[in-house]
Amino acid sequence: SEKSYEYIQATEPRPGVGQITLNRPKALNALSTPLITDLNSALSAFDSSDSIHAIILTGSQKAFAAGADIKEMAPLTFSQAYTTSFIESWSSLTTSIKKPIIAAVSGHALGGGCELALMCDILYCTESANFGQPEIKLGTIPGAGGSQRLTKAVGKSKAMELILTGKTFSGKEAAEWGVAARTFGTYEELMEGALGTAETIAGYSKVAVMAAKEVVNKSQDLGVRDGVEFERRVFHSLFGSGDQKIGMTAFAEKKKPEWTHK
Ligand code: HXC
C-alpha cells in the first residue's frame, strides 16, 4: 500500500501499522490545500487496506505542522471560502477514518496543526512540543475545530485564554491538561512510543478496535445517557463477531487468540 505523494510520505513501518509523515519541510509542514488532498487520500487508502490496523500521523522533529497555509489564505475572499467550503474537507479528516490514528507531535503544532493533532484519537508528543492557536494574531480565529476540541479537552477558561491571547503551550503542559496522552523526552523516544502503541493496537481484533474508537468518539457528541445506550448497542453487536468467540474461548482455554478480524 506504499504510494508516492508530493507533500507527505505514506509508509508501513511495522506489520499492521501505516505511517503518514507530513513532508513540506520548507514551509514547516504548513497545511496547504494540495497537502490536505494528499493526506486525505493516504488516510482513505490506509482505512480501506486490509493489512493496516492502526495509523500514525507525524511531521518532522522541528514541526508537526505550523498551521494552515497563511500565504494561500491571505488573498482568499469570503465568497471564495464560502462557495468552495474552504477547510470543510479537513475539519473532520481524521474523525471520518474508522481505524485509530495516533498523532506523534514534535516541534510546532500551531493553528490548523494543533487542530489536526486534536482530531487524532491518541495524541503523543515530546515535552518540548509547541502547541497553540495563534489565529488571533492574524486577525482570525481557529477554523478546523480548535475552539470546540481544545475547549472540551482543557475546559472553557483555559481555552479562552489560549485562543484570545494566542499564547503557546508546551508538550509537558499538554499532558498535564489531558490534551496529550503521554510525553517523551526525545523525538526518537516519541516515534518509538507511537510505533509501540500502534503495534499493540494492531495486535487486537480489527472489528473490536474500530468499535472501541467509534464508541469513545460518540462521547464527544452525545450526552452520557445516549452515549451509554449507544455503547451498549455496539457491545451487543460484537456478540455477532467471530473474534468475540475467538477471544473469549482462547481465554478459557489459556491460549493466545488467533484473530480472524471477522
Ligand atoms: C505558510 C509558513 C507557515 C504557515 C511557517 N511558514 N508557517 N508558511 N503558512 N502557517 C513558512 C515561513 O513563511 C517560512 O517561509 C518557513 O515556513 C520557515 O518559517 P520561519 O518563520 O522562518 O521559521 P521560524 O523562525 O523557525 O518560526 C517558526 C514559527 C513561525 C514560530 C512556527 O513560522 C510561525 O509563527 N508560523 C506561523 C504560525 C501560525 O500563525 N499558524 C497559524 C496559521 S492560521 P520562507 O519562505 O520565508 O522561508 C491557521 C488557521 C487554521 O492555521 C484555521 C483553519 C484550519
PDB file of C-alpha atoms and ligand atoms in Angstrom:
ATOM      1  CA  SER A   1       0.000   0.000   0.000  1.00  0.00           C
ATOM      2  CA  GLU A   2       3.073   2.285  -0.300  1.00  0.00           C
ATOM      3  CA  LYS A   3       2.240   5.000  -2.819  1.00  0.00           C
ATOM      4  CA  SER A   4       4.133   8.197  -3.519  1.00  0.00           C
ATOM      5  CA  TYR A   5       2.766  11.638  -2.772  1.00  0.00           C
ATOM      6  CA  GLU A   6       4.195  15.142  -3.168  1.00  0.00           C
ATOM      7  CA  TYR A   7       3.648  16.606   0.325  1.00  0.00           C
ATOM      8  CA  ILE A   8       3.513  13.554   2.567  1.00  0.00           C
ATOM      9  CA  GLN A   9       5.097  10.131   2.876  1.00  0.00           C
ATOM     10  CA  ALA A  10       2.992   7.034   3.427  1.00  0.00           C
ATOM     11  CA  THR A  11       4.866   4.017   4.752  1.00  0.00           C
ATOM     12  CA  GLU A  12       4.272   0.733   6.582  1.00  0.00           C
ATOM     13  CA  PRO A  13       6.994   0.814   9.296  1.00  0.00           C
ATOM     14  CA  ARG A  14       5.741  -2.290  11.163  1.00  0.00           C
ATOM     15  CA  PRO A  15       3.277  -5.049  10.286  1.00  0.00           C
ATOM     16  CA  GLY A  16      -0.251  -3.667  10.525  1.00  0.00           C
ATOM     17  CA  VAL A  17       0.925  -0.089  11.072  1.00  0.00           C
ATOM     18  CA  GLY A  18       0.568   2.672   8.477  1.00  0.00           C
ATOM     19  CA  GLN A  19       2.514   5.894   8.962  1.00  0.00           C
ATOM     20  CA  ILE A  20       1.819   9.238   7.330  1.00  0.00           C
ATOM     21  CA  THR A  21       4.658  11.766   7.608  1.00  0.00           C
ATOM     22  CA  LEU A  22       3.841  15.342   6.638  1.00  0.00           C
ATOM     23  CA  ASN A  23       6.674  16.375   4.360  1.00  0.00           C
ATOM     24  CA  ARG A  24       6.722  20.004   3.320  1.00  0.00           C
ATOM     25  CA  PRO A  25       9.855  20.982   5.261  1.00  0.00           C
ATOM     26  CA  LYS A  26      10.462  24.411   3.692  1.00  0.00           C
ATOM     27  CA  ALA A  27       7.117  25.669   5.000  1.00  0.00           C
ATOM     28  CA  LEU A  28       7.258  23.778   8.337  1.00  0.00           C
ATOM     29  CA  ASN A  29       4.506  21.471   7.030  1.00  0.00           C
ATOM     30  CA  ALA A  30       2.012  24.324   6.527  1.00  0.00           C
ATOM     31  CA  LEU A  31      -1.242  22.613   5.613  1.00  0.00           C
ATOM     32  CA  SER A  32      -1.905  23.802   2.074  1.00  0.00           C
ATOM     33  CA  THR A  33      -4.875  22.500   0.091  1.00  0.00           C
ATOM     34  CA  PRO A  34      -2.654  20.179  -2.014  1.00  0.00           C
ATOM     35  CA  LEU A  35      -1.091  18.771   1.187  1.00  0.00           C
ATOM     36  CA  ILE A  36      -4.543  18.113   2.637  1.00  0.00           C
ATOM     37  CA  THR A  37      -5.560  16.384  -0.611  1.00  0.00           C
ATOM     38  CA  ASP A  38      -2.537  14.064  -0.255  1.00  0.00           C
ATOM     39  CA  LEU A  39      -3.314  13.479   3.429  1.00  0.00           C
ATOM     40  CA  ASN A  40      -6.964  12.673   2.709  1.00  0.00           C
ATOM     41  CA  SER A  41      -6.029  10.242   0.013  1.00  0.00           C
ATOM     42  CA  ALA A  42      -3.387   8.441   2.125  1.00  0.00           C
ATOM     43  CA  LEU A  43      -5.769   8.198   5.086  1.00  0.00           C
ATOM     44  CA  SER A  44      -8.533   6.665   2.982  1.00  0.00           C
ATOM     45  CA  ALA A  45      -6.066   4.251   1.369  1.00  0.00           C
ATOM     46  CA  PHE A  46      -4.940   3.053   4.834  1.00  0.00           C
ATOM     47  CA  ASP A  47      -8.538   2.927   6.061  1.00  0.00           C
ATOM     48  CA  SER A  48      -9.564   0.606   3.245  1.00  0.00           C
ATOM     49  CA  SER A  49      -6.377  -1.514   3.288  1.00  0.00           C
ATOM     50  CA  ASP A  50      -6.832  -4.997   4.764  1.00  0.00           C
ATOM     51  CA  SER A  51      -3.260  -5.087   6.082  1.00  0.00           C
ATOM     52  CA  ILE A  52      -3.316  -1.795   8.048  1.00  0.00           C
ATOM     53  CA  HIS A  53      -4.865  -1.820  11.535  1.00  0.00           C
ATOM     54  CA  ALA A  54      -3.556   1.397  13.092  1.00  0.00           C
ATOM     55  CA  ILE A  55      -2.236   4.688  11.706  1.00  0.00           C
ATOM     56  CA  ILE A  56       0.450   7.115  12.918  1.00  0.00           C
ATOM     57  CA  LEU A  57       0.315  10.747  11.776  1.00  0.00           C
ATOM     58  CA  THR A  58       3.515  12.706  12.297  1.00  0.00           C
ATOM     59  CA  GLY A  59       5.614  15.571  10.947  1.00  0.00           C
ATOM     60  CA  SER A  60       9.306  16.297  11.402  1.00  0.00           C
ATOM     61  CA  GLN A  61      11.308  16.791  14.569  1.00  0.00           C
ATOM     62  CA  LYS A  62      11.012  20.571  14.026  1.00  0.00           C
ATOM     63  CA  ALA A  63       7.350  20.800  13.057  1.00  0.00           C
ATOM     64  CA  PHE A  64       4.267  18.631  13.191  1.00  0.00           C
ATOM     65  CA  ALA A  65       2.562  21.449  11.254  1.00  0.00           C
ATOM     66  CA  ALA A  66       2.855  25.253  11.593  1.00  0.00           C
ATOM     67  CA  GLY A  67      -0.798  25.748  10.669  1.00  0.00           C
ATOM     68  CA  ALA A  68      -2.942  26.241   7.630  1.00  0.00           C
ATOM     69  CA  ASP A  69      -1.010  27.872   4.781  1.00  0.00           C
ATOM     70  CA  ILE A  70      -1.121  31.590   5.598  1.00  0.00           C
ATOM     71  CA  LYS A  71       0.136  32.596   2.144  1.00  0.00           C
ATOM     72  CA  GLU A  72      -2.650  30.595   0.497  1.00  0.00           C
ATOM     73  CA  MET A  73      -5.289  32.099   2.813  1.00  0.00           C
ATOM     74  CA  ALA A  74      -4.126  35.742   2.673  1.00  0.00           C
ATOM     75  CA  PRO A  75      -5.908  36.679  -0.603  1.00  0.00           C
ATOM     76  CA  LEU A  76      -8.996  34.470  -0.045  1.00  0.00           C
ATOM     77  CA  THR A  77     -12.366  36.276  -0.103  1.00  0.00           C
ATOM     78  CA  PHE A  78     -15.478  35.385   1.870  1.00  0.00           C
ATOM     79  CA  SER A  79     -17.326  34.284  -1.242  1.00  0.00           C
ATOM     80  CA  GLN A  80     -14.451  32.008  -2.345  1.00  0.00           C
ATOM     81  CA  ALA A  81     -14.138  30.470   1.120  1.00  0.00           C
ATOM     82  CA  TYR A  82     -17.904  30.015   1.415  1.00  0.00           C
ATOM     83  CA  THR A  83     -18.640  28.669  -2.038  1.00  0.00           C
ATOM     84  CA  THR A  84     -15.687  26.249  -2.047  1.00  0.00           C
ATOM     85  CA  SER A  85     -16.351  25.131   1.561  1.00  0.00           C
ATOM     86  CA  PHE A  86     -12.744  26.010   2.398  1.00  0.00           C
ATOM     87  CA  ILE A  87     -11.368  23.747   5.210  1.00  0.00           C
ATOM     88  CA  GLU A  88     -14.502  21.572   5.302  1.00  0.00           C
ATOM     89  CA  SER A  89     -12.613  18.659   3.741  1.00  0.00           C
ATOM     90  CA  TRP A  90     -10.188  18.563   6.639  1.00  0.00           C
ATOM     91  CA  SER A  91     -12.184  19.619   9.664  1.00  0.00           C
ATOM     92  CA  SER A  92     -13.388  16.035  10.072  1.00  0.00           C
ATOM     93  CA  LEU A  93     -10.428  14.453   8.283  1.00  0.00           C
ATOM     94  CA  THR A  94      -9.354  12.083  10.984  1.00  0.00           C
ATOM     95  CA  THR A  95     -12.771  11.536  12.584  1.00  0.00           C
ATOM     96  CA  SER A  96     -14.236  10.005   9.407  1.00  0.00           C
ATOM     97  CA  ILE A  97     -11.491   7.356   9.393  1.00  0.00           C
ATOM     98  CA  LYS A  98     -12.540   4.161  11.231  1.00  0.00           C
ATOM     99  CA  LYS A  99      -9.062   2.934  12.183  1.00  0.00           C
ATOM    100  CA  PRO A 100      -7.325   4.545  15.164  1.00  0.00           C
ATOM    101  CA  ILE A 101      -4.914   7.389  14.425  1.00  0.00           C
ATOM    102  CA  ILE A 102      -2.055   8.278  16.768  1.00  0.00           C
ATOM    103  CA  ALA A 103      -0.650  11.802  16.389  1.00  0.00           C
ATOM    104  CA  ALA A 104       3.099  11.914  17.147  1.00  0.00           C
ATOM    105  CA  VAL A 105       3.847  15.603  17.656  1.00  0.00           C
ATOM    106  CA  SER A 106       7.322  17.131  17.845  1.00  0.00           C
ATOM    107  CA  GLY A 107       8.104  20.832  17.395  1.00  0.00           C
ATOM    108  CA  HIS A 108       5.413  23.262  16.234  1.00  0.00           C
ATOM    109  CA  ALA A 109       1.734  22.281  16.210  1.00  0.00           C
ATOM    110  CA  LEU A 110       0.142  25.680  15.665  1.00  0.00           C
ATOM    111  CA  GLY A 111      -3.265  26.783  14.418  1.00  0.00           C
ATOM    112  CA  GLY A 112      -4.502  24.160  11.977  1.00  0.00           C
ATOM    113  CA  GLY A 113      -1.554  21.968  13.052  1.00  0.00           C
ATOM    114  CA  CYS A 114      -2.782  21.987  16.637  1.00  0.00           C
ATOM    115  CA  GLU A 115      -6.318  21.290  15.401  1.00  0.00           C
ATOM    116  CA  LEU A 116      -5.117  18.392  13.270  1.00  0.00           C
ATOM    117  CA  ALA A 117      -3.366  16.851  16.293  1.00  0.00           C
ATOM    118  CA  LEU A 118      -6.515  17.357  18.407  1.00  0.00           C
ATOM    119  CA  MET A 119      -8.579  15.464  15.795  1.00  0.00           C
ATOM    120  CA  CYS A 120      -6.466  12.331  16.176  1.00  0.00           C
ATOM    121  CA  ASP A 121      -7.540   9.530  18.524  1.00  0.00           C
ATOM    122  CA  ILE A 122      -4.416   9.439  20.694  1.00  0.00           C
ATOM    123  CA  LEU A 123      -2.007  12.359  20.988  1.00  0.00           C
ATOM    124  CA  TYR A 124       1.630  11.686  21.885  1.00  0.00           C
ATOM    125  CA  CYS A 125       4.210  14.488  21.896  1.00  0.00           C
ATOM    126  CA  THR A 126       7.653  15.495  23.034  1.00  0.00           C
ATOM    127  CA  GLU A 127       7.841  17.525  26.253  1.00  0.00           C
ATOM    128  CA  SER A 128       9.171  20.449  24.250  1.00  0.00           C
ATOM    129  CA  ALA A 129       6.461  20.372  21.556  1.00  0.00           C
ATOM    130  CA  ASN A 130       4.979  23.823  20.882  1.00  0.00           C
ATOM    131  CA  PHE A 131       1.171  23.876  20.684  1.00  0.00           C
ATOM    132  CA  GLY A 132      -1.086  26.869  20.219  1.00  0.00           C
ATOM    133  CA  GLN A 133      -3.958  28.573  18.436  1.00  0.00           C
ATOM    134  CA  PRO A 134      -2.298  31.820  17.286  1.00  0.00           C
ATOM    135  CA  GLU A 135      -5.017  32.736  14.723  1.00  0.00           C
ATOM    136  CA  ILE A 136      -5.998  35.817  16.753  1.00  0.00           C
ATOM    137  CA  LYS A 137      -2.618  37.327  15.880  1.00  0.00           C
ATOM    138  CA  LEU A 138      -3.525  37.024  12.181  1.00  0.00           C
ATOM    139  CA  GLY A 139      -6.888  38.716  12.616  1.00  0.00           C
ATOM    140  CA  THR A 140      -8.867  35.500  12.548  1.00  0.00           C
ATOM    141  CA  ILE A 141      -9.965  32.526  14.677  1.00  0.00           C
ATOM    142  CA  PRO A 142      -9.481  28.723  14.699  1.00  0.00           C
ATOM    143  CA  GLY A 143     -11.384  27.167  11.789  1.00  0.00           C
ATOM    144  CA  ALA A 144     -10.828  23.417  11.992  1.00  0.00           C
ATOM    145  CA  GLY A 145     -12.433  22.607  15.326  1.00  0.00           C
ATOM    146  CA  GLY A 146      -9.926  24.184  17.729  1.00  0.00           C
ATOM    147  CA  SER A 147     -12.495  26.223  19.634  1.00  0.00           C
ATOM    148  CA  GLN A 148     -14.557  23.077  20.195  1.00  0.00           C
ATOM    149  CA  ARG A 149     -11.992  20.280  20.682  1.00  0.00           C
ATOM    150  CA  LEU A 150      -9.500  22.319  22.724  1.00  0.00           C
ATOM    151  CA  THR A 151     -12.332  23.578  24.956  1.00  0.00           C
ATOM    152  CA  LYS A 152     -13.586  20.029  25.549  1.00  0.00           C
ATOM    153  CA  ALA A 153     -10.033  18.979  26.406  1.00  0.00           C
ATOM    154  CA  VAL A 154      -8.930  21.796  28.729  1.00  0.00           C
ATOM    155  CA  GLY A 155     -12.165  23.492  29.853  1.00  0.00           C
ATOM    156  CA  LYS A 156     -13.608  26.896  28.923  1.00  0.00           C
ATOM    157  CA  SER A 157     -11.438  29.293  30.894  1.00  0.00           C
ATOM    158  CA  LYS A 158      -8.088  27.903  29.744  1.00  0.00           C
ATOM    159  CA  ALA A 159      -9.313  27.525  26.137  1.00  0.00           C
ATOM    160  CA  MET A 160     -10.495  31.159  26.166  1.00  0.00           C
ATOM    161  CA  GLU A 161      -7.134  32.294  27.492  1.00  0.00           C
ATOM    162  CA  LEU A 162      -5.233  30.341  24.822  1.00  0.00           C
ATOM    163  CA  ILE A 163      -7.474  31.344  21.901  1.00  0.00           C
ATOM    164  CA  LEU A 164      -7.832  35.018  22.921  1.00  0.00           C
ATOM    165  CA  THR A 165      -4.124  35.588  23.605  1.00  0.00           C
ATOM    166  CA  GLY A 166      -2.592  33.214  21.057  1.00  0.00           C
ATOM    167  CA  LYS A 167      -0.136  32.096  23.749  1.00  0.00           C
ATOM    168  CA  THR A 168       1.507  28.759  23.067  1.00  0.00           C
ATOM    169  CA  PHE A 169       1.736  25.799  25.445  1.00  0.00           C
ATOM    170  CA  SER A 170       4.334  23.061  25.738  1.00  0.00           C
ATOM    171  CA  GLY A 171       4.001  19.324  25.288  1.00  0.00           C
ATOM    172  CA  LYS A 172       4.554  18.990  29.019  1.00  0.00           C
ATOM    173  CA  GLU A 173       1.535  21.244  29.678  1.00  0.00           C
ATOM    174  CA  ALA A 174      -0.482  19.383  27.025  1.00  0.00           C
ATOM    175  CA  ALA A 175      -0.014  16.176  29.024  1.00  0.00           C
ATOM    176  CA  GLU A 176      -0.757  17.846  32.383  1.00  0.00           C
ATOM    177  CA  TRP A 177      -4.031  19.198  30.937  1.00  0.00           C
ATOM    178  CA  GLY A 178      -5.071  15.897  29.345  1.00  0.00           C
ATOM    179  CA  VAL A 179      -4.617  17.107  25.750  1.00  0.00           C
ATOM    180  CA  ALA A 180      -1.790  14.600  25.252  1.00  0.00           C
ATOM    181  CA  ALA A 181      -1.942  11.016  26.489  1.00  0.00           C
ATOM    182  CA  ARG A 182       1.821  10.806  27.014  1.00  0.00           C
ATOM    183  CA  THR A 183       5.015  12.796  26.520  1.00  0.00           C
ATOM    184  CA  PHE A 184       8.516  11.704  25.603  1.00  0.00           C
ATOM    185  CA  GLY A 185      11.908  13.300  26.261  1.00  0.00           C
ATOM    186  CA  THR A 186      13.247  12.948  22.735  1.00  0.00           C
ATOM    187  CA  TYR A 187      11.958  12.718  19.178  1.00  0.00           C
ATOM    188  CA  GLU A 188      13.313   9.161  18.840  1.00  0.00           C
ATOM    189  CA  GLU A 189      11.500   8.068  22.016  1.00  0.00           C
ATOM    190  CA  LEU A 190       8.310   9.701  20.730  1.00  0.00           C
ATOM    191  CA  MET A 191       8.398   7.766  17.451  1.00  0.00           C
ATOM    192  CA  GLU A 192       9.293   4.504  19.217  1.00  0.00           C
ATOM    193  CA  GLY A 193       6.432   5.079  21.677  1.00  0.00           C
ATOM    194  CA  ALA A 194       3.926   5.770  18.901  1.00  0.00           C
ATOM    195  CA  LEU A 195       5.065   2.691  16.957  1.00  0.00           C
ATOM    196  CA  GLY A 196       4.821   0.515  20.076  1.00  0.00           C
ATOM    197  CA  THR A 197       1.267   1.624  20.811  1.00  0.00           C
ATOM    198  CA  ALA A 198       0.246   1.253  17.161  1.00  0.00           C
ATOM    199  CA  GLU A 199       1.667  -2.296  17.127  1.00  0.00           C
ATOM    200  CA  THR A 200      -0.186  -3.161  20.334  1.00  0.00           C
ATOM    201  CA  ILE A 201      -3.463  -1.965  18.823  1.00  0.00           C
ATOM    202  CA  ALA A 202      -2.713  -3.738  15.537  1.00  0.00           C
ATOM    203  CA  GLY A 203      -2.399  -6.990  17.507  1.00  0.00           C
ATOM    204  CA  TYR A 204      -6.077  -6.927  18.537  1.00  0.00           C
ATOM    205  CA  SER A 205      -9.245  -7.732  16.621  1.00  0.00           C
ATOM    206  CA  LYS A 206      -9.768  -5.081  13.964  1.00  0.00           C
ATOM    207  CA  VAL A 207     -13.536  -5.240  14.480  1.00  0.00           C
ATOM    208  CA  ALA A 208     -13.243  -4.603  18.225  1.00  0.00           C
ATOM    209  CA  VAL A 209     -10.673  -1.832  17.716  1.00  0.00           C
ATOM    210  CA  MET A 210     -12.889   0.030  15.253  1.00  0.00           C
ATOM    211  CA  ALA A 211     -15.910  -0.373  17.527  1.00  0.00           C
ATOM    212  CA  ALA A 212     -13.912   0.925  20.511  1.00  0.00           C
ATOM    213  CA  LYS A 213     -12.846   4.022  18.554  1.00  0.00           C
ATOM    214  CA  GLU A 214     -16.425   4.607  17.414  1.00  0.00           C
ATOM    215  CA  VAL A 215     -17.943   4.462  20.911  1.00  0.00           C
ATOM    216  CA  VAL A 216     -15.292   6.667  22.522  1.00  0.00           C
ATOM    217  CA  ASN A 217     -15.732   9.286  19.779  1.00  0.00           C
ATOM    218  CA  LYS A 218     -19.504   9.245  20.324  1.00  0.00           C
ATOM    219  CA  SER A 219     -18.863  10.574  23.832  1.00  0.00           C
ATOM    220  CA  GLN A 220     -17.728  13.836  22.230  1.00  0.00           C
ATOM    221  CA  ASP A 221     -21.125  14.364  20.572  1.00  0.00           C
ATOM    222  CA  LEU A 222     -23.694  12.666  22.839  1.00  0.00           C
ATOM    223  CA  GLY A 223     -24.841  13.158  26.422  1.00  0.00           C
ATOM    224  CA  VAL A 224     -23.941  10.379  28.881  1.00  0.00           C
ATOM    225  CA  ARG A 225     -27.360   8.640  28.781  1.00  0.00           C
ATOM    226  CA  ASP A 226     -27.449   8.422  24.958  1.00  0.00           C
ATOM    227  CA  GLY A 227     -23.743   7.637  24.850  1.00  0.00           C
ATOM    228  CA  VAL A 228     -24.052   4.705  27.250  1.00  0.00           C
ATOM    229  CA  GLU A 229     -27.023   3.353  25.282  1.00  0.00           C
ATOM    230  CA  PHE A 230     -25.040   3.661  22.042  1.00  0.00           C
ATOM    231  CA  GLU A 231     -22.119   1.842  23.660  1.00  0.00           C
ATOM    232  CA  ARG A 232     -24.372  -0.997  24.866  1.00  0.00           C
ATOM    233  CA  ARG A 233     -25.884  -1.435  21.369  1.00  0.00           C
ATOM    234  CA  VAL A 234     -22.425  -1.690  19.815  1.00  0.00           C
ATOM    235  CA  PHE A 235     -21.294  -4.012  22.645  1.00  0.00           C
ATOM    236  CA  HIS A 236     -24.303  -6.282  21.932  1.00  0.00           C
ATOM    237  CA  SER A 237     -23.476  -6.240  18.214  1.00  0.00           C
ATOM    238  CA  LEU A 238     -19.966  -7.570  18.902  1.00  0.00           C
ATOM    239  CA  PHE A 239     -21.522 -10.885  20.039  1.00  0.00           C
ATOM    240  CA  GLY A 240     -22.113 -11.270  16.308  1.00  0.00           C
ATOM    241  CA  SER A 241     -18.377 -11.116  15.539  1.00  0.00           C
ATOM    242  CA  GLY A 242     -16.167 -14.180  15.153  1.00  0.00           C
ATOM    243  CA  ASP A 243     -13.390 -12.508  17.123  1.00  0.00           C
ATOM    244  CA  GLN A 244     -15.504 -12.229  20.303  1.00  0.00           C
ATOM    245  CA  LYS A 245     -15.914 -16.025  20.263  1.00  0.00           C
ATOM    246  CA  ILE A 246     -12.211 -16.483  19.464  1.00  0.00           C
ATOM    247  CA  GLY A 247     -11.079 -14.067  22.215  1.00  0.00           C
ATOM    248  CA  MET A 248     -13.255 -15.475  24.984  1.00  0.00           C
ATOM    249  CA  THR A 249     -12.687 -19.140  24.026  1.00  0.00           C
ATOM    250  CA  ALA A 250      -8.920 -18.559  23.955  1.00  0.00           C
ATOM    251  CA  PHE A 251      -9.061 -17.031  27.441  1.00  0.00           C
ATOM    252  CA  ALA A 252     -10.980 -20.040  28.813  1.00  0.00           C
ATOM    253  CA  GLU A 253      -8.527 -22.459  27.121  1.00  0.00           C
ATOM    254  CA  LYS A 254      -5.479 -20.439  28.252  1.00  0.00           C
ATOM    255  CA  LYS A 255      -4.400 -19.934  24.608  1.00  0.00           C
ATOM    256  CA  LYS A 256      -3.357 -16.924  22.567  1.00  0.00           C
ATOM    257  CA  PRO A 257      -6.272 -15.720  20.414  1.00  0.00           C
ATOM    258  CA  GLU A 258      -5.774 -16.006  16.655  1.00  0.00           C
ATOM    259  CA  TRP A 259      -7.940 -13.188  15.356  1.00  0.00           C
ATOM    260  CA  THR A 260      -9.720 -13.566  12.038  1.00  0.00           C
ATOM    261  CA  HIS A 261     -10.789  -9.893  12.066  1.00  0.00           C
ATOM    262  CA  LYS A 262     -14.330 -11.028  11.290  1.00  0.00           C
TER     263      LYS A 262
HETATM  264  C1  HXC B   1       2.684  29.364   5.392  1.00  0.00           C
HETATM  265  C2  HXC B   1       4.510  29.164   6.760  1.00  0.00           C
HETATM  266  C3  HXC B   1       3.682  28.910   7.881  1.00  0.00           C
HETATM  267  C4  HXC B   1       2.269  28.885   7.663  1.00  0.00           C
HETATM  268  C5  HXC B   1       5.722  28.862   8.542  1.00  0.00           C
HETATM  269  N1  HXC B   1       5.770  29.128   7.227  1.00  0.00           N
HETATM  270  N2  HXC B   1       4.469  28.732   8.964  1.00  0.00           N
HETATM  271  N3  HXC B   1       4.008  29.384   5.542  1.00  0.00           N
HETATM  272  N4  HXC B   1       1.827  29.113   6.406  1.00  0.00           N
HETATM  273  N5  HXC B   1       1.406  28.607   8.627  1.00  0.00           N
HETATM  274  C6  HXC B   1       6.948  29.346   6.399  1.00  0.00           C
HETATM  275  C7  HXC B   1       7.590  30.694   6.658  1.00  0.00           C
HETATM  276  O1  HXC B   1       6.921  31.697   5.938  1.00  0.00           O
HETATM  277  C8  HXC B   1       8.991  30.457   6.151  1.00  0.00           C
HETATM  278  O2  HXC B   1       8.984  30.540   4.737  1.00  0.00           O
HETATM  279  C9  HXC B   1       9.258  28.999   6.536  1.00  0.00           C
HETATM  280  O3  HXC B   1       7.963  28.409   6.722  1.00  0.00           O
HETATM  281  C10 HXC B   1      10.033  28.858   7.827  1.00  0.00           C
HETATM  282  O4  HXC B   1       9.367  29.619   8.821  1.00  0.00           O
HETATM  283  P1  HXC B   1      10.108  30.681   9.786  1.00  0.00           P
HETATM  284  O5  HXC B   1       9.047  31.599  10.291  1.00  0.00           O
HETATM  285  O6  HXC B   1      11.265  31.302   9.064  1.00  0.00           O
HETATM  286  O7  HXC B   1      10.652  29.728  10.919  1.00  0.00           O
HETATM  287  P2  HXC B   1      10.936  30.067  12.451  1.00  0.00           P
HETATM  288  O8  HXC B   1      11.596  31.406  12.581  1.00  0.00           O
HETATM  289  O9  HXC B   1      11.625  28.858  12.987  1.00  0.00           O
HETATM  290  O10 HXC B   1       9.484  30.201  13.131  1.00  0.00           O
HETATM  291  C11 HXC B   1       8.637  29.079  13.240  1.00  0.00           C
HETATM  292  C12 HXC B   1       7.184  29.511  13.583  1.00  0.00           C
HETATM  293  C13 HXC B   1       6.724  30.596  12.556  1.00  0.00           C
HETATM  294  C14 HXC B   1       7.143  30.107  15.002  1.00  0.00           C
HETATM  295  C15 HXC B   1       6.305  28.269  13.531  1.00  0.00           C
HETATM  296  O11 HXC B   1       6.966  30.096  11.233  1.00  0.00           O
HETATM  297  C16 HXC B   1       5.270  30.938  12.659  1.00  0.00           C
HETATM  298  O12 HXC B   1       4.850  31.684  13.519  1.00  0.00           O
HETATM  299  N6  HXC B   1       4.449  30.417  11.703  1.00  0.00           N
HETATM  300  C17 HXC B   1       3.035  30.739  11.656  1.00  0.00           C
HETATM  301  C18 HXC B   1       2.286  30.017  12.749  1.00  0.00           C
HETATM  302  C19 HXC B   1       0.781  30.365  12.680  1.00  0.00           C
HETATM  303  O13 HXC B   1       0.417  31.539  12.797  1.00  0.00           O
HETATM  304  N7  HXC B   1      -0.028  29.357  12.465  1.00  0.00           N
HETATM  305  C20 HXC B   1      -1.472  29.536  12.355  1.00  0.00           C
HETATM  306  C21 HXC B   1      -1.818  29.752  10.934  1.00  0.00           C
HETATM  307  S1  HXC B   1      -3.532  30.130  10.774  1.00  0.00           S
HETATM  308  P3  HXC B   1      10.130  31.365   3.935  1.00  0.00           P
HETATM  309  O14 HXC B   1       9.660  31.272   2.514  1.00  0.00           O
HETATM  310  O15 HXC B   1      10.161  32.740   4.497  1.00  0.00           O
HETATM  311  O16 HXC B   1      11.392  30.583   4.226  1.00  0.00           O
HETATM  312  C22 HXC B   1      -4.306  28.679  10.815  1.00  0.00           C
HETATM  313  C23 HXC B   1      -5.788  28.771  10.647  1.00  0.00           C
HETATM  314  C24 HXC B   1      -6.425  27.449  10.885  1.00  0.00           C
HETATM  315  O17 HXC B   1      -3.753  27.651  10.977  1.00  0.00           O
HETATM  316  C25 HXC B   1      -7.866  27.559  10.668  1.00  0.00           C
HETATM  317  C26 HXC B   1      -8.384  26.629   9.655  1.00  0.00           C
HETATM  318  C27 HXC B   1      -7.689  25.346   9.534  1.00  0.00           C
END
